[in-house]
Structures are given as structure tokens and as C-alpha cells.
């Protein structure tokens, strides 16, 4: 028998009807001769609603309780999908992340899976059961529940598939696969038949929320190809983990970006470390960093973060800025990042020029630029992001096969 690990996202289990439909799909897959492990996300917008609920009770809730709260969304789905399978006459069992043997580090809200003990899962499968695992969560060494970051159920699925050496790992969602750009922003976007791990990782890290970045990373490390497909139809999806021959594969965007500028920092060794070490300690992810040319021994340092981290970043940066005698700290929450991603970029210097040319023609101001071997990213005004994505999609002819 083959082992299939599937993951159903929030929109795929958003109501009773969808939960029953998921149970049907899983049962059919079992009938085709597979052992099934199914990871589920919280129903619809449950996670957002829980965050809002917490905020109403306490503006800055403590991380441990926040994670405990958020983990309940996935518990609800796992119990309900399992009940629906029971109604279909199937043997099935719901497990929380901890019950499924998933261990994590103690970085609440952004925990990483540290180990998986598949003993319980294997016993249940051997007993002929379908196992429904609550995604997005695990247990720390101190026996606390920790969550894996927004979108983290993808990572639960890929980690389980890798650990159990599954024959297939499938991410079922509300789109037919990975597209050349977010189909909600670019109606002409095309579904990709395949994409490499490297390209998908860049797309995910730079804002394509169809996959959680850590899930792609695990797929790559453990050589576990991932299929992304719709939970609403039987169309072929996208296989992540194939060689790529695309010049530009896709456009990623992230509209939830804040920029911080520390103005008038003394330009001497150790300053950058003083500034960024506290952010690293708080697990705040800093991406693009620009340090300006210094004038009279002083310089400006700008960097971008996820807008969700703005309050905690500001607090830490302002504390260091005072110690360093910096002039001031400016925060701009209304930024966005747009990236072109593709393996061809590393050998074609012309792509950067084409990208900047397209932005210029559209009258979109570029605030910062950052690159990797297979990616070029520009930081722009939040209000121009949809337009920028569409312009780049056209410029690089991604609507054409
Ligand atoms: P789920 O709840 O199933 O995890 P998500 O909302 O996390 O689903 O991810 C699916 C969404 O990702 C799509 O609805 C789409 O709007 C968005 N998305 C962004 N970029 C892409 C892309 N390149 N290809 C496909 N979907 C994308
Ligand atoms: N429910 C979590 C979220 O909304 C995890 C997930 O859906 O993957 O981010
Ligand atoms: Mg998701």
C-alpha cells in the first residue's frame, strides 16, 4: 500500500458542506489503495478571528497563550473531518499535533519542527484508520503547544510526508496549482505544470502565500516532491521539485511590508550588529537592508520587515537608537515587495534593466532593490502593488506558454 499525505487548507474546510466533501475525497483516495494521513487547517477565517478575539481581550497577548488559542482552530477541523469520515463508515482518528508526535522548538508563533515521533501515527495506520492531524502545531520540550507561523499547516504535511517516507505529498487548496502570479491579482496568470524547489522557495519567501516557505525548504532537504492542486476539482496541479528551464517563472508579491529607517546612526564597527541582534533574538525576520553613504561620520540604515512585526520591531529599534545616539527612527507601514523569480535570471543581466524599465514606464517609484541568484525584488508603495504585478507579468510575457 502507498502512503499518501494530504493537506487541506482553510477554504477547503470552511463549512459543513466542504468538510463532508473533504471526507468523501479522502475516502475515495483510500479506496484507490492508499494509507491516508490528512493534515487540516482551521476552518475559513478562524485563525484571523481568534487573533482578533485575543486582541479585544488584551492588546499584546502573551505568546504562549496566543499559540494555545490559535492551535484550537486546527483541532476543530481535525475532529469534524474525522466525524464526517465516521459517518461514511470509515475507521478514522483525529490527532492534535502533539498527539501526532510533532515536536517543535520554543519560538512561539514561529516555531520550527524539531523532531517527529511517528509511532502513534503508524499504529493507527496499521489499525486500518485514516489519520487526521491538526496542522500548524507541535509540542515544545516544556510540553507547551507552539504554532508554526501563518500558513504553517503546509509545513506539518511536508514534514510528516518526509518523516514517514510517504509516496506522495499533496497540498489541496482553493486554486488549481501554482500560477505565474497570484491569480487573484493577475487574471491572465497561467498554472505551472512544474516548478523547482529553489524557485518555489523564493516565490514563497517573497510573498506567494500558496505555500509556506518552510514547507518548500523541507521538501527540498528531504527530496520530497510536493503537488499543489485544487480541493474542488480533479485537475492536475503543479509539481514542486522538478528541474526548471524557465527564464522567469513567476511574479511574487507581498503587500504586508513595513520599512524602518534609523536616521543619523554613528558610522562605526558593531552598529549593525547592535541594531539587528535584538531583532534576531525576537525571531523578527529582516529582509532587505540598505545602509546609505555616510556624511560626517553618520549614516542612515533602512530595512524591511513584515508589517505584523512593526510594533515589536519599533520598540526594540528605538531602544537601541537611543543608546546609539541616533537622530530618529522613521516607520513606514505602507510598503509592498514585488519580485520576479526564475532560474534564467542569474545568466541574464538584462532582466533587471527590463524590470526597472517597466516600473519606470508605469510611474512606480522603486524604494529599495534586493536580489538573489534567481530573484530580483523591488520595494514599492503599497497602493501600486497590483498594478506593478500586472505590468511585470506582461513585460516578461508570462501569459504566453
Ligand atoms: P489554503 O487556505 O488552502 O492554505 P492559501 O490562501 O494559504 O490557501 O493559499 C492559496 C492562495 O494563494 C490562493 O487563493 C491565491 O490567491 C494565493 N496565491 C498567491 N500567489 C499565488 C500563486 N503564484 N499561485 C497560486 N496561488 C497564489
Ligand atoms: N490556520 C493557520 C493560518 O491561518 C495555519 C494554516 O492555515 O496553514 O495561518
Ligand atoms: Mg495556506
Coordinates of N, CA and C in Angstrom, one line a residue, residues 100-337:
X100 N 0.2 13.6 17.5 CA 0.8 13.0 16.3 C 2.3 12.9 16.4
X101 N 2.9 13.3 17.6 CA 4.3 13.2 17.8 C 5.2 14.3 17.2
X102 N 4.5 15.4 17.0 CA 5.3 16.6 16.4 C 5.9 17.4 17.5
X103 N 7.2 17.5 17.5 CA 7.9 18.3 18.5 C 8.5 19.6 17.8
X104 N 8.5 20.7 18.5 CA 9.0 21.9 18.0 C 10.0 22.6 18.9
X105 N 10.6 23.6 18.4 CA 11.4 24.5 19.3 C 10.4 25.4 20.1
X106 N 10.9 26.3 20.9 CA 10.0 27.1 21.8 C 9.8 28.5 21.2
X107 N 10.0 28.7 20.0 CA 9.7 30.1 19.4 C 8.3 30.2 19.1
X108 N 7.5 30.6 20.1 CA 6.0 30.7 19.9 C 5.7 31.6 18.7
X109 N 4.7 31.2 18.0 CA 4.1 31.9 16.8 C 5.0 31.7 15.6
X110 N 6.2 31.2 15.7 CA 7.1 30.9 14.5 C 7.9 29.7 14.8
X111 N 7.3 28.7 15.5 CA 8.1 27.5 15.9 C 8.5 26.7 14.7
X112 N 9.7 26.0 14.9 CA 10.1 25.1 13.8 C 10.0 23.7 14.4
X113 N 9.6 22.8 13.5 CA 9.5 21.4 13.9 C 10.9 20.9 14.1
X114 N 11.2 20.3 15.3 CA 12.5 19.8 15.6 C 12.6 18.3 15.5
X115 N 11.5 17.6 15.6 CA 11.5 16.1 15.5 C 10.1 15.6 15.4
X116 N 9.9 14.4 14.8 CA 8.6 13.8 14.7 C 8.8 12.3 15.2
X117 N 7.9 11.9 16.1 CA 7.9 10.5 16.5 C 6.6 9.9 15.9
X118 N 6.8 9.2 14.8 CA 5.6 8.7 14.1 C 5.0 7.5 14.7
X119 N 5.4 7.0 15.9 CA 4.9 5.8 16.5 C 3.3 5.7 16.5
X120 N 2.7 6.7 17.1 CA 1.3 6.7 17.2 C 0.6 6.6 15.8
X121 N 1.1 7.5 14.9 CA 0.6 7.5 13.5 C 0.6 6.2 12.9
X122 N 1.8 5.5 13.0 CA 2.0 4.2 12.4 C 1.0 3.2 13.0
X123 N 0.9 3.2 14.3 CA -0.1 2.3 14.9 C -1.5 2.5 14.4
X124 N -1.9 3.7 14.3 CA -3.3 4.0 13.8 C -3.4 3.5 12.4
X125 N -2.4 3.8 11.5 CA -2.5 3.4 10.1 C -2.5 1.8 10.0
X126 N -1.7 1.2 10.9 CA -1.7 -0.3 10.9 C -3.0 -0.9 11.3
X127 N -3.7 -0.1 12.1 CA -5.0 -0.5 12.5 C -6.1 -0.2 11.5
X128 N -5.7 0.3 10.3 CA -6.6 0.5 9.2 C -7.3 1.8 9.2
X129 N -6.8 2.7 10.1 CA -7.5 4.0 10.2 C -6.9 5.1 9.3
X130 N -7.8 6.0 8.9 CA -7.4 7.2 8.3 C -7.0 8.2 9.5
X131 N -5.8 8.8 9.4 CA -5.4 9.7 10.5 C -5.5 11.1 10.1
X132 N -6.3 11.9 10.8 CA -6.5 13.3 10.6 C -5.7 14.1 11.6
X133 N -4.7 14.8 11.1 CA -3.8 15.6 12.0 C -4.1 17.1 12.0
X134 N -4.2 17.7 13.1 CA -4.4 19.1 13.2 C -3.1 19.8 12.8
X135 N -3.1 20.6 11.8 CA -1.9 21.2 11.3 C -1.4 22.4 12.1
X136 N -0.2 22.9 11.8 CA 0.2 24.2 12.3 C 0.7 24.2 13.7
X137 N 0.9 23.0 14.3 CA 1.2 23.0 15.8 C 2.1 21.8 16.2
X138 N 2.8 22.0 17.3 CA 3.5 20.9 17.9 C 3.8 21.1 19.3
X139 N 4.6 20.3 20.0 CA 4.8 20.4 21.4 C 6.3 20.7 21.6
X140 N 6.5 21.7 22.5 CA 7.9 22.1 22.9 C 8.4 21.1 23.9
X141 N 9.7 21.2 24.2 CA 10.3 20.4 25.2 C 9.7 20.6 26.6
X142 N 9.2 21.8 26.8 CA 8.5 22.1 28.1 C 7.0 21.7 28.0
X143 N 6.6 20.9 27.0 CA 5.2 20.4 26.9 C 4.2 21.5 26.7
X144 N 4.7 22.6 26.0 CA 3.8 23.7 25.6 C 3.4 23.5 24.2
X145 N 2.2 24.0 23.8 CA 1.8 23.9 22.4 C 2.4 25.2 21.7
X146 N 3.0 25.0 20.6 CA 3.6 26.1 19.8 C 3.1 26.0 18.4
X147 N 2.8 27.1 17.7 CA 2.4 27.1 16.3 C 3.5 27.5 15.4
X148 N 3.3 27.1 14.1 CA 4.4 27.2 13.1 C 4.5 28.4 12.3
X149 N 3.6 29.4 12.6 CA 3.6 30.6 11.7 C 2.4 30.5 10.7
X150 N 1.9 31.7 10.3 CA 0.8 31.7 9.4 C 1.1 30.8 8.2
X151 N 0.1 30.0 7.8 CA 0.3 29.1 6.7 C 1.0 27.8 7.0
X152 N 1.3 27.6 8.3 CA 2.2 26.5 8.7 C 1.6 25.1 8.6
X153 N 0.4 24.9 8.3 CA -0.1 23.6 8.1 C 0.5 22.9 6.9
X154 N 0.9 23.7 5.9 CA 1.7 23.1 4.8 C 2.9 22.4 5.3
X155 N 3.6 23.1 6.2 CA 4.8 22.5 6.8 C 4.6 21.2 7.6
X156 N 3.5 21.2 8.3 CA 3.1 20.0 9.0 C 3.0 18.8 8.0
X157 N 2.4 19.1 6.9 CA 2.1 18.0 5.9 C 3.5 17.5 5.3
X158 N 4.3 18.5 4.9 CA 5.5 18.1 4.2 C 6.5 17.4 5.2
X159 N 6.5 17.9 6.5 CA 7.3 17.3 7.5 C 6.9 15.8 7.8
X160 N 5.6 15.6 7.9 CA 5.1 14.2 8.1 C 5.4 13.4 6.9
X161 N 5.2 13.9 5.7 CA 5.5 13.1 4.5 C 7.0 12.7 4.4
X162 N 7.8 13.6 4.8 CA 9.3 13.3 4.7 C 9.6 12.3 5.8
X163 N 9.1 12.5 7.0 CA 9.5 11.7 8.1 C 9.0 10.2 7.9
X164 N 7.8 10.1 7.3 CA 7.2 8.8 7.1 C 7.5 8.2 5.7
X165 N 8.4 8.9 5.0 CA 8.7 8.5 3.6 C 7.5 8.2 2.8
X166 N 6.6 9.1 2.7 CA 5.3 9.0 2.0 C 5.6 8.8 0.5
X167 N 4.7 8.2 -0.2 CA 4.8 8.1 -1.6 C 4.3 9.3 -2.3
X168 N 3.5 10.1 -1.7 CA 3.0 11.4 -2.3 C 2.7 12.3 -1.2
X169 N 2.9 13.6 -1.5 CA 2.5 14.7 -0.6 C 1.8 15.7 -1.3
X170 N 0.5 15.9 -1.0 CA -0.4 16.8 -1.8 C -0.9 17.9 -0.9
X171 N -0.8 19.1 -1.4 CA -1.4 20.3 -0.8 C -2.7 20.7 -1.5
X172 N -3.8 20.5 -0.9 CA -5.1 20.8 -1.6 C -5.6 22.2 -1.1
X173 N -5.9 23.0 -2.1 CA -6.2 24.4 -1.8 C -7.3 24.9 -2.7
X174 N -7.5 26.3 -2.7 CA -8.6 26.9 -3.5 C -8.2 27.3 -4.8
X175 N -7.0 27.0 -5.3 CA -6.6 27.3 -6.7 C -6.1 26.0 -7.3
X176 N -6.0 25.9 -8.6 CA -5.6 24.7 -9.3 C -4.2 24.3 -9.2
X177 N -3.3 25.2 -8.6 CA -1.9 24.9 -8.5 C -1.2 26.2 -8.3
X178 N 0.1 26.1 -8.6 CA 1.0 27.3 -8.5 C 0.9 28.1 -9.8
X179 N 0.6 29.3 -9.8 CA 0.4 30.1 -11.0 C 1.6 31.1 -11.2
X180 N 1.7 31.6 -12.4 CA 2.8 32.6 -12.7 C 2.7 33.8 -11.9
X181 N 1.6 34.1 -11.3 CA 1.4 35.2 -10.3 C 0.1 34.9 -9.6
X182 N -0.2 35.6 -8.5 CA -1.4 35.4 -7.8 C -2.6 35.6 -8.7
X183 N -3.4 34.5 -9.0 CA -4.5 34.6 -9.9 C -5.5 35.6 -9.5
X184 N -5.5 36.0 -8.2 CA -6.5 37.0 -7.7 C -6.1 38.4 -8.2
X185 N -4.8 38.5 -8.5 CA -4.3 39.9 -8.9 C -4.1 39.9 -10.4
X186 N -3.7 38.8 -11.0 CA -3.5 38.8 -12.5 C -4.4 37.7 -13.1
X187 N -5.5 38.1 -13.7 CA -6.4 37.1 -14.2 C -5.8 36.3 -15.3
X188 N -4.8 36.8 -16.0 CA -4.1 36.1 -17.1 C -3.1 35.1 -16.6
X189 N -2.9 35.0 -15.3 CA -1.8 34.1 -14.8 C -2.1 32.7 -15.3
X190 N -1.0 32.0 -15.5 CA -1.1 30.6 -16.0 C -0.7 29.6 -14.9
X191 N -1.3 28.5 -14.9 CA -0.9 27.5 -14.0 C 0.4 26.8 -14.5
X192 N 1.4 26.6 -13.6 CA 2.6 26.0 -14.0 C 2.5 24.5 -13.8
X193 N 2.9 23.7 -14.7 CA 2.9 22.2 -14.6 C 3.9 21.8 -13.5
X194 N 5.1 22.5 -13.6 CA 6.1 22.1 -12.6 C 6.8 23.4 -12.2
X195 N 7.5 23.3 -11.1 CA 8.4 24.4 -10.6 C 9.5 23.8 -9.7
X196 N 10.7 24.4 -9.8 CA 11.7 23.8 -9.0 C 11.6 24.2 -7.5
X197 N 12.2 23.5 -6.6 CA 12.2 23.8 -5.2 C 12.7 25.2 -5.0
X198 N 13.9 25.5 -5.7 CA 14.5 26.8 -5.5 C 13.6 28.0 -5.8
X199 N 12.9 27.8 -7.0 CA 12.0 28.9 -7.5 C 10.8 29.0 -6.5
X200 N 10.3 27.9 -6.1 CA 9.1 27.9 -5.3 C 9.5 28.5 -3.9
X201 N 10.7 28.2 -3.4 CA 11.1 28.8 -2.2 C 11.2 30.3 -2.2
X202 N 11.8 30.8 -3.3 CA 11.9 32.3 -3.5 C 10.5 32.9 -3.6
X203 N 9.6 32.2 -4.4 CA 8.2 32.8 -4.5 C 7.6 32.8 -3.1
X204 N 7.7 31.7 -2.4 CA 7.0 31.7 -1.1 C 7.6 32.7 -0.1
X205 N 9.0 32.7 -0.1 CA 9.6 33.7 0.9 C 9.3 35.1 0.6
X206 N 9.0 35.4 -0.7 CA 8.8 36.8 -1.1 C 7.3 37.0 -1.3
X207 N 6.4 36.2 -0.8 CA 5.0 36.6 -0.6 C 4.0 35.7 -1.3
X208 N 4.3 34.7 -2.1 CA 3.3 33.9 -2.7 C 2.7 32.9 -1.7
X209 N 1.6 33.2 -1.1 CA 1.2 32.5 0.1 C 0.6 31.1 -0.2
X210 N 0.6 30.7 -1.5 CA 0.1 29.4 -1.8 C 0.9 28.3 -1.1
X211 N 2.2 28.6 -0.8 CA 3.0 27.6 0.0 C 3.7 28.3 1.1
X212 N 3.8 27.6 2.3 CA 4.5 28.1 3.4 C 6.0 27.9 3.1
X213 N 6.9 28.9 3.2 CA 8.3 28.7 2.8 C 9.0 27.5 3.5
X214 N 8.7 27.3 4.8 CA 9.4 26.2 5.4 C 9.0 24.9 4.9
X215 N 7.8 24.8 4.4 CA 7.3 23.5 3.8 C 8.2 23.2 2.5
X216 N 8.4 24.3 1.7 CA 9.2 24.1 0.5 C 10.6 23.7 0.8
X217 N 11.2 24.3 1.9 CA 12.5 24.0 2.3 C 12.6 22.6 2.7
X218 N 11.7 22.1 3.5 CA 11.7 20.7 3.9 C 11.6 19.8 2.8
X219 N 10.7 20.1 1.8 CA 10.6 19.3 0.6 C 11.9 19.1 -0.1
X220 N 12.6 20.3 -0.2 CA 13.9 20.3 -0.9 C 15.0 19.5 -0.1
X221 N 15.1 19.7 1.2 CA 16.1 19.0 2.0 C 15.8 17.5 2.0
X222 N 14.6 17.1 2.1 CA 14.3 15.6 2.2 C 13.9 15.0 0.8
X223 N 14.0 15.8 -0.2 CA 13.8 15.3 -1.6 C 12.4 14.8 -1.7
X224 N 11.4 15.5 -1.2 CA 10.0 15.1 -1.2 C 9.2 16.0 -2.1
X225 N 9.0 15.5 -3.4 CA 8.2 16.4 -4.3 C 6.8 16.7 -3.7
X226 N 6.3 17.9 -4.0 CA 5.0 18.3 -3.4 C 4.1 18.6 -4.5
X227 N 2.9 18.1 -4.5 CA 1.9 18.5 -5.5 C 0.9 19.5 -4.9
X228 N 0.7 20.6 -5.6 CA -0.3 21.6 -5.2 C -1.5 21.5 -6.2
X229 N -2.7 21.2 -5.6 CA -3.8 21.1 -6.5 C -5.1 21.6 -5.8
X230 N -6.2 21.6 -6.6 CA -7.4 22.1 -6.0 C -8.2 21.0 -5.2
X231 N -8.8 21.5 -4.1 CA -9.7 20.5 -3.4 C -11.1 20.5 -4.0
X232 N -11.3 21.4 -5.0 CA -12.7 21.5 -5.6 C -12.8 20.7 -6.9
X233 N -11.7 20.3 -7.5 CA -11.9 19.6 -8.8 C -10.7 18.5 -8.9
X234 N -10.7 17.8 -10.0 CA -9.7 16.8 -10.2 C -8.6 17.1 -11.2
X235 N -8.5 18.4 -11.5 CA -7.5 18.8 -12.4 C -6.1 18.6 -11.9
X236 N -5.2 18.3 -12.9 CA -3.8 18.1 -12.4 C -3.2 19.4 -11.9
X237 N -2.5 19.3 -10.8 CA -1.9 20.5 -10.2 C -0.5 20.8 -10.7
X238 N 0.2 21.4 -9.8 CA 1.6 21.7 -10.0 C 2.5 20.8 -9.2
X239 N 3.6 20.3 -9.8 CA 4.5 19.5 -9.1 C 5.7 20.4 -8.7
X240 N 5.9 20.6 -7.4 CA 7.1 21.3 -6.9 C 8.2 20.3 -6.7
X241 N 9.4 20.6 -7.4 CA 10.5 19.8 -7.2 C 11.0 19.1 -8.4
X242 N 10.9 19.9 -9.6 CA 11.4 19.4 -10.9 C 12.4 20.4 -11.4
X243 N 13.3 20.0 -12.2 CA 14.2 20.9 -12.8 C 13.4 22.0 -13.5
X244 N 14.0 23.2 -13.6 CA 13.3 24.3 -14.3 C 14.1 24.8 -15.4
X245 N 13.5 25.1 -16.5 CA 14.2 25.7 -17.7 C 13.6 27.1 -18.0
X246 N 12.8 27.6 -17.0 CA 12.1 28.9 -17.3 C 13.1 30.0 -17.1
X247 N 13.0 31.0 -17.9 CA 13.8 32.2 -17.6 C 13.2 33.0 -16.5
X248 N 12.0 33.4 -16.6 CA 11.3 34.0 -15.5 C 10.1 33.1 -15.2
X249 N 10.0 32.5 -14.1 CA 8.9 31.6 -13.8 C 7.7 32.3 -13.3
X250 N 7.9 33.3 -12.4 CA 6.7 33.9 -11.8 C 7.0 35.2 -11.1
X251 N 5.9 35.8 -10.7 CA 6.0 37.1 -10.0 C 5.4 36.9 -8.6
X252 N 6.1 37.2 -7.6 CA 5.6 37.1 -6.2 C 5.4 38.5 -5.7
X253 N 4.4 38.7 -4.8 CA 4.3 40.0 -4.2 C 3.8 39.8 -2.8
X254 N 4.1 40.8 -2.0 CA 3.8 40.8 -0.6 C 3.4 42.2 -0.2
X255 N 2.1 42.4 0.1 CA 1.6 43.8 0.3 C 1.6 44.1 1.8
X256 N 2.2 43.3 2.6 CA 2.2 43.5 4.1 C 3.6 43.8 4.6
X257 N 4.2 44.9 4.1 CA 5.6 45.2 4.4 C 5.7 46.5 5.0
X258 N 6.6 46.6 6.0 CA 6.9 47.9 6.7 C 8.4 48.2 6.5
X259 N 8.7 49.5 6.4 CA 10.1 49.9 6.3 C 10.4 50.7 7.5
X260 N 11.6 50.4 8.0 CA 12.1 51.2 9.2 C 13.4 51.9 8.8
X261 N 13.5 53.2 9.0 CA 14.8 53.9 8.8 C 15.3 54.4 10.1
X262 N 16.5 54.1 10.4 CA 17.2 54.7 11.6 C 18.1 55.8 11.0
X263 N 17.7 57.1 11.3 CA 18.4 58.2 10.7 C 19.5 58.7 11.6
X264 N 20.7 59.0 11.0 CA 21.8 59.6 11.8 C 22.4 58.6 12.8
X265 N 22.7 57.4 12.4 CA 23.4 56.5 13.2 C 24.9 56.7 13.1
X266 N 25.7 56.7 14.2 CA 27.1 56.8 14.0 C 27.7 55.7 13.2
X267 N 28.6 56.0 12.3 CA 29.1 55.0 11.3 C 30.4 54.4 11.9
X268 N 30.2 53.4 12.7 CA 31.4 52.7 13.2 C 31.1 51.2 13.4
X269 N 32.2 50.4 13.5 CA 32.0 49.0 13.6 C 31.1 48.6 14.7
X270 N 30.3 47.5 14.4 CA 29.4 47.0 15.5 C 28.0 47.6 15.6
X271 N 27.8 48.6 14.8 CA 26.5 49.3 14.9 C 25.4 48.4 14.3
X272 N 25.6 47.8 13.2 CA 24.6 47.0 12.5 C 24.3 45.8 13.4
X273 N 25.3 45.3 14.1 CA 25.1 44.1 15.0 C 24.2 44.6 16.1
X274 N 24.5 45.7 16.7 CA 23.7 46.2 17.9 C 22.2 46.4 17.5
X275 N 22.0 46.8 16.3 CA 20.7 47.1 15.8 C 19.9 45.8 15.5
X276 N 20.6 44.9 14.8 CA 19.8 43.7 14.3 C 19.8 42.5 15.3
X277 N 20.8 42.4 16.2 CA 20.8 41.3 17.1 C 19.5 41.1 17.9
X278 N 19.0 42.3 18.5 CA 17.8 42.1 19.3 C 16.6 41.6 18.4
X279 N 16.6 42.0 17.1 CA 15.5 41.6 16.2 C 15.6 40.1 16.0
X280 N 16.9 39.6 15.7 CA 17.1 38.2 15.5 C 16.6 37.4 16.8
X281 N 17.0 37.9 18.0 CA 16.6 37.3 19.2 C 15.1 37.1 19.3
X282 N 14.4 38.1 18.8 CA 12.9 38.1 18.9 C 12.3 37.4 17.7
X283 N 13.1 36.7 16.9 CA 12.7 36.0 15.7 C 11.9 36.9 14.7
X284 N 12.3 38.1 14.7 CA 11.8 39.0 13.7 C 12.6 38.9 12.4
X285 N 12.0 38.6 11.3 CA 12.7 38.4 10.1 C 12.9 39.7 9.3
X286 N 14.2 40.1 9.2 CA 14.5 41.3 8.5 C 15.0 40.9 7.1
X287 N 14.4 41.5 6.0 CA 15.0 41.1 4.7 C 15.8 42.2 4.1
X288 N 15.3 43.1 3.3 CA 16.1 44.0 2.6 C 16.8 45.0 3.5
X289 N 18.1 45.2 3.5 CA 18.7 46.2 4.4 C 19.6 47.1 3.5
X290 N 19.4 48.4 3.7 CA 20.2 49.3 2.9 C 20.9 50.3 3.9
X291 N 22.2 50.4 3.7 CA 22.9 51.4 4.5 C 23.4 52.5 3.6
X292 N 23.1 53.7 3.9 CA 23.5 54.8 3.0 C 24.9 55.2 3.1
X293 N 25.4 56.0 2.2 CA 26.8 56.5 2.3 C 26.8 57.5 3.5
X294 N 27.9 57.4 4.2 CA 27.9 58.2 5.5 C 28.3 59.7 5.2
X295 N 27.8 60.6 6.0 CA 28.2 62.0 6.0 C 28.6 62.4 7.4
X296 N 29.7 63.0 7.5 CA 30.3 63.4 8.8 C 30.1 62.3 9.9
X297 N 30.5 61.1 9.5 CA 30.5 60.0 10.5 C 29.1 59.5 10.8
X298 N 28.1 60.0 10.1 CA 26.8 59.4 10.4 C 26.1 58.8 9.2
X299 N 25.3 57.9 9.4 CA 24.7 57.2 8.2 C 23.2 56.9 8.5
X300 N 22.4 56.5 7.5 CA 21.0 56.1 7.7 C 21.0 54.6 7.4
X301 N 20.3 53.8 8.2 CA 20.1 52.4 7.9 C 18.6 52.1 7.7
X302 N 18.2 51.6 6.5 CA 16.8 51.2 6.3 C 16.7 49.7 6.1
X303 N 15.6 49.2 6.6 CA 15.3 47.8 6.4 C 13.8 47.5 6.4
X304 N 13.5 46.3 5.8 CA 12.1 46.0 5.7 C 11.8 44.8 6.6
X305 N 10.5 44.7 7.1 CA 10.0 43.6 7.9 C 8.6 43.4 7.5
X306 N 8.0 42.3 8.0 CA 6.6 42.0 7.8 C 5.8 43.1 8.7
X307 N 4.8 43.7 8.1 CA 4.1 44.8 8.8 C 3.6 44.3 10.2
X308 N 3.3 43.0 10.3 CA 2.7 42.4 11.5 C 3.7 42.6 12.6
X309 N 5.0 42.6 12.3 CA 6.1 42.8 13.3 C 6.4 44.2 13.7
X310 N 5.7 45.2 13.1 CA 6.1 46.6 13.2 C 6.2 47.0 14.7
X311 N 5.2 46.8 15.5 CA 5.2 47.3 16.9 C 6.4 46.8 17.6
X312 N 6.6 45.5 17.6 CA 7.7 44.9 18.4 C 9.0 45.3 17.8
X313 N 9.1 45.5 16.5 CA 10.4 45.9 15.9 C 10.7 47.3 16.4
X314 N 9.7 48.2 16.3 CA 9.9 49.6 16.6 C 10.4 49.8 18.1
X315 N 9.7 49.0 18.9 CA 10.1 49.1 20.3 C 11.6 48.8 20.5
X316 N 12.0 47.7 19.9 CA 13.4 47.3 20.0 C 14.4 48.2 19.4
X317 N 14.0 48.7 18.1 CA 15.0 49.6 17.4 C 15.1 50.9 18.1
X318 N 14.0 51.4 18.6 CA 14.0 52.7 19.3 C 14.9 52.6 20.5
X319 N 14.8 51.5 21.2 CA 15.7 51.4 22.4 C 17.2 51.4 22.0
X320 N 17.5 50.7 21.0 CA 18.9 50.7 20.6 C 19.3 52.1 20.0
X321 N 18.4 52.7 19.3 CA 18.7 54.0 18.6 C 19.0 55.1 19.7
X322 N 18.3 55.0 20.8 CA 18.6 55.9 22.0 C 20.0 55.7 22.5
X323 N 20.3 54.4 22.7 CA 21.7 54.1 23.2 C 22.8 54.6 22.3
X324 N 22.5 54.5 21.0 CA 23.5 54.8 20.0 C 23.5 56.3 19.7
X325 N 22.6 57.1 20.2 CA 22.5 58.5 19.9 C 22.1 58.7 18.5
X326 N 21.3 57.9 17.9 CA 20.8 58.1 16.5 C 19.8 59.3 16.6
X327 N 19.7 59.9 15.4 CA 18.8 61.1 15.4 C 17.3 60.7 15.6
X328 N 16.8 59.8 14.7 CA 15.4 59.4 14.9 C 15.2 58.1 14.2
X329 N 14.0 57.5 14.4 CA 13.6 56.3 13.8 C 12.3 56.6 13.0
X330 N 12.2 56.3 11.7 CA 11.0 56.5 10.9 C 10.4 55.2 10.5
X331 N 9.1 55.0 10.7 CA 8.5 53.8 10.4 C 7.5 54.0 9.3
X332 N 7.5 53.2 8.2 CA 6.5 53.4 7.1 C 5.9 52.0 6.9
X333 N 4.6 51.9 7.4 CA 3.9 50.6 7.3 C 3.4 50.3 5.9
X334 N 3.3 51.3 5.0 CA 2.5 51.1 3.8 C 3.4 50.7 2.6
X335 N 4.2 49.7 2.8 CA 5.1 49.3 1.6 C 4.7 47.9 1.1
X336 N 5.2 47.6 -0.1 CA 5.0 46.2 -0.6 C 6.2 45.8 -1.4
X337 N 6.4 44.5 -1.6 CA 7.5 44.0 -2.3 C 7.0 43.2 -3.5

